[in-house]
Amino acid sequence: FPKRFQQRHRDKYITDSLGECEEMITHLMYVRDVYSEYVIPESTQILIDEYERSMSQVNSLSKSWKQYHKNKK
């Protein structure tokens, strides 16, 4: 029973993680552009870069998992 739903849940968590990263990047860009007198633009860019790096890592993890399960069969 659990194995049938494992891939679907894994894909959902990956998709949710990527969506959350994109949402946070959007919020950081908004803060940087609208409230530029209150924040240091370079610091928000550092955070945006970190979230983009996280997205790349999540994508790599997703591809690795798919390849692993493909080879396991």
Short mmCIF file of N, CA and C in Angstrom, two decimals:
data_model
loop_
_atom_site.label_atom_id
_atom_site.label_comp_id
_atom_site.label_asym_id
_atom_site.label_seq_id
_atom_site.Cartn_x
_atom_site.Cartn_y
_atom_site.Cartn_z
N PHE A 1 0.81 -1.21 0.00
CA PHE A 1 0.00 0.00 0.00
C PHE A 1 0.85 1.28 0.00
N PRO A 2 1.79 1.47 0.92
CA PRO A 2 2.53 2.74 0.94
C PRO A 2 3.37 2.99 -0.32
N LYS A 3 3.89 1.93 -0.93
CA LYS A 3 4.76 2.13 -2.10
C LYS A 3 4.01 2.72 -3.28
N ARG A 4 2.73 2.42 -3.40
CA ARG A 4 1.94 2.97 -4.51
C ARG A 4 1.89 4.48 -4.47
N PHE A 5 1.83 5.04 -3.27
CA PHE A 5 1.64 6.48 -3.11
C PHE A 5 2.95 7.22 -2.86
N GLN A 6 4.02 6.51 -2.68
CA GLN A 6 5.29 7.14 -2.33
C GLN A 6 5.76 8.12 -3.40
N GLN A 7 5.75 7.73 -4.66
CA GLN A 7 6.23 8.60 -5.72
C GLN A 7 5.36 9.84 -5.86
N ARG A 8 4.07 9.68 -5.77
CA ARG A 8 3.16 10.81 -5.89
C ARG A 8 3.43 11.83 -4.78
N HIS A 9 3.63 11.34 -3.55
CA HIS A 9 3.90 12.25 -2.44
C HIS A 9 5.26 12.92 -2.59
N ARG A 10 6.23 12.16 -3.02
CA ARG A 10 7.56 12.72 -3.22
C ARG A 10 7.51 13.83 -4.26
N ASP A 11 6.82 13.59 -5.37
CA ASP A 11 6.69 14.61 -6.41
C ASP A 11 5.96 15.84 -5.89
N LYS A 12 4.96 15.61 -5.05
CA LYS A 12 4.21 16.75 -4.48
C LYS A 12 5.12 17.59 -3.59
N TYR A 13 5.93 16.94 -2.75
CA TYR A 13 6.83 17.68 -1.87
C TYR A 13 7.87 18.46 -2.67
N ILE A 14 8.37 17.86 -3.73
CA ILE A 14 9.34 18.54 -4.59
C ILE A 14 8.69 19.76 -5.22
N THR A 15 7.50 19.58 -5.78
CA THR A 15 6.79 20.69 -6.41
C THR A 15 6.48 21.78 -5.40
N ASP A 16 6.04 21.40 -4.21
CA ASP A 16 5.75 22.38 -3.16
C ASP A 16 7.01 23.15 -2.77
N SER A 17 8.12 22.45 -2.65
CA SER A 17 9.38 23.10 -2.27
C SER A 17 9.82 24.12 -3.32
N LEU A 18 9.72 23.73 -4.58
CA LEU A 18 10.09 24.65 -5.65
C LEU A 18 9.16 25.86 -5.67
N GLY A 19 7.87 25.62 -5.46
CA GLY A 19 6.91 26.73 -5.43
C GLY A 19 7.18 27.69 -4.28
N GLU A 20 7.52 27.15 -3.12
CA GLU A 20 7.83 27.99 -1.97
C GLU A 20 9.07 28.83 -2.21
N CYS A 21 10.07 28.24 -2.84
CA CYS A 21 11.29 29.00 -3.17
C CYS A 21 10.97 30.14 -4.14
N GLU A 22 10.19 29.84 -5.16
CA GLU A 22 9.82 30.87 -6.13
C GLU A 22 9.01 31.98 -5.47
N GLU A 23 8.12 31.60 -4.58
CA GLU A 23 7.31 32.59 -3.87
C GLU A 23 8.19 33.50 -3.01
N MET A 24 9.15 32.90 -2.32
CA MET A 24 10.03 33.70 -1.47
C MET A 24 10.89 34.63 -2.30
N ILE A 25 11.36 34.17 -3.44
CA ILE A 25 12.14 35.03 -4.33
C ILE A 25 11.29 36.23 -4.76
N THR A 26 10.03 35.99 -5.09
CA THR A 26 9.13 37.07 -5.48
C THR A 26 8.96 38.07 -4.34
N HIS A 27 8.78 37.58 -3.13
CA HIS A 27 8.63 38.48 -1.97
C HIS A 27 9.90 39.30 -1.74
N LEU A 28 11.05 38.65 -1.87
CA LEU A 28 12.32 39.37 -1.67
C LEU A 28 12.52 40.44 -2.73
N MET A 29 12.14 40.13 -3.97
CA MET A 29 12.26 41.13 -5.03
C MET A 29 11.32 42.31 -4.76
N TYR A 30 10.15 42.00 -4.28
CA TYR A 30 9.18 43.03 -3.95
C TYR A 30 9.73 43.94 -2.85
N VAL A 31 10.26 43.35 -1.80
CA VAL A 31 10.83 44.12 -0.70
C VAL A 31 12.00 44.97 -1.20
N ARG A 32 12.86 44.38 -2.00
CA ARG A 32 14.02 45.11 -2.54
C ARG A 32 13.58 46.31 -3.37
N ASP A 33 12.56 46.13 -4.20
CA ASP A 33 12.14 47.19 -5.11
C ASP A 33 11.28 48.26 -4.44
N VAL A 34 10.36 47.85 -3.57
CA VAL A 34 9.42 48.79 -2.97
C VAL A 34 10.00 49.47 -1.74
N TYR A 35 10.72 48.71 -0.92
CA TYR A 35 11.24 49.26 0.33
C TYR A 35 12.75 49.43 0.29
N SER A 36 13.25 49.91 -0.82
CA SER A 36 14.70 50.00 -1.01
C SER A 36 15.36 50.96 -0.01
N GLU A 37 14.60 51.93 0.51
CA GLU A 37 15.21 52.86 1.48
C GLU A 37 15.37 52.21 2.86
N TYR A 38 14.70 51.08 3.08
CA TYR A 38 14.76 50.42 4.39
C TYR A 38 15.66 49.17 4.41
N VAL A 39 15.98 48.64 3.25
CA VAL A 39 16.81 47.43 3.19
C VAL A 39 18.01 47.67 2.30
N ILE A 40 19.01 46.88 2.50
CA ILE A 40 20.21 46.94 1.65
C ILE A 40 19.95 46.02 0.46
N PRO A 41 19.90 46.58 -0.75
CA PRO A 41 19.58 45.75 -1.93
C PRO A 41 20.53 44.57 -2.11
N GLU A 42 21.79 44.75 -1.74
CA GLU A 42 22.75 43.65 -1.88
C GLU A 42 22.41 42.47 -0.97
N SER A 43 21.88 42.78 0.21
CA SER A 43 21.54 41.68 1.13
C SER A 43 20.34 40.89 0.61
N THR A 44 19.37 41.58 0.02
CA THR A 44 18.25 40.84 -0.54
C THR A 44 18.69 40.02 -1.75
N GLN A 45 19.65 40.55 -2.52
CA GLN A 45 20.14 39.79 -3.67
C GLN A 45 20.88 38.53 -3.21
N ILE A 46 21.58 38.62 -2.11
CA ILE A 46 22.26 37.43 -1.56
C ILE A 46 21.23 36.37 -1.20
N LEU A 47 20.13 36.78 -0.57
CA LEU A 47 19.07 35.84 -0.22
C LEU A 47 18.41 35.26 -1.46
N ILE A 48 18.17 36.08 -2.47
CA ILE A 48 17.59 35.60 -3.72
C ILE A 48 18.50 34.56 -4.35
N ASP A 49 19.80 34.83 -4.36
CA ASP A 49 20.76 33.87 -4.92
C ASP A 49 20.74 32.55 -4.16
N GLU A 50 20.60 32.64 -2.84
CA GLU A 50 20.54 31.41 -2.02
C GLU A 50 19.29 30.60 -2.35
N TYR A 51 18.17 31.26 -2.50
CA TYR A 51 16.95 30.55 -2.85
C TYR A 51 17.04 29.94 -4.25
N GLU A 52 17.67 30.64 -5.19
CA GLU A 52 17.86 30.08 -6.53
C GLU A 52 18.77 28.86 -6.47
N ARG A 53 19.78 28.92 -5.62
CA ARG A 53 20.67 27.77 -5.44
C ARG A 53 19.91 26.60 -4.82
N SER A 54 19.04 26.91 -3.87
CA SER A 54 18.22 25.86 -3.25
C SER A 54 17.31 25.21 -4.28
N MET A 55 16.72 26.01 -5.16
CA MET A 55 15.87 25.46 -6.21
C MET A 55 16.66 24.52 -7.11
N SER A 56 17.87 24.90 -7.43
CA SER A 56 18.72 24.05 -8.26
C SER A 56 19.02 22.73 -7.56
N GLN A 57 19.28 22.80 -6.26
CA GLN A 57 19.57 21.59 -5.50
C GLN A 57 18.35 20.68 -5.40
N VAL A 58 17.18 21.26 -5.23
CA VAL A 58 15.95 20.46 -5.16
C VAL A 58 15.70 19.79 -6.52
N ASN A 59 15.93 20.53 -7.61
CA ASN A 59 15.79 19.93 -8.94
C ASN A 59 16.75 18.77 -9.13
N SER A 60 17.99 18.94 -8.69
CA SER A 60 18.98 17.86 -8.80
C SER A 60 18.56 16.65 -7.97
N LEU A 61 18.05 16.90 -6.78
CA LEU A 61 17.57 15.81 -5.94
C LEU A 61 16.43 15.07 -6.61
N SER A 62 15.51 15.80 -7.20
CA SER A 62 14.38 15.18 -7.89
C SER A 62 14.86 14.29 -9.03
N LYS A 63 15.78 14.79 -9.83
CA LYS A 63 16.32 14.00 -10.95
C LYS A 63 17.04 12.76 -10.44
N SER A 64 17.79 12.91 -9.35
CA SER A 64 18.52 11.77 -8.78
C SER A 64 17.55 10.70 -8.29
N TRP A 65 16.50 11.12 -7.60
CA TRP A 65 15.50 10.17 -7.12
C TRP A 65 14.83 9.44 -8.26
N LYS A 66 14.46 10.19 -9.30
CA LYS A 66 13.80 9.56 -10.44
C LYS A 66 14.73 8.56 -11.11
N GLN A 67 16.00 8.93 -11.26
CA GLN A 67 16.97 8.03 -11.88
C GLN A 67 17.21 6.80 -11.01
N TYR A 68 17.27 7.00 -9.71
CA TYR A 68 17.47 5.89 -8.79
C TYR A 68 16.33 4.89 -8.89
N HIS A 69 15.11 5.37 -8.86
CA HIS A 69 13.96 4.48 -8.90
C HIS A 69 13.80 3.84 -10.29
N LYS A 70 14.23 4.54 -11.32
CA LYS A 70 14.19 3.99 -12.67
C LYS A 70 15.18 2.82 -12.78
N ASN A 71 16.36 2.99 -12.21
CA ASN A 71 17.38 1.93 -12.26
C ASN A 71 17.06 0.77 -11.33
N LYS A 72 16.30 1.05 -10.28
CA LYS A 72 15.96 0.01 -9.30
C LYS A 72 14.99 -1.01 -9.84
N LYS A 73 14.18 -0.62 -10.82
CA LYS A 73 13.16 -1.53 -11.36
C LYS A 73 13.75 -2.58 -12.21
#
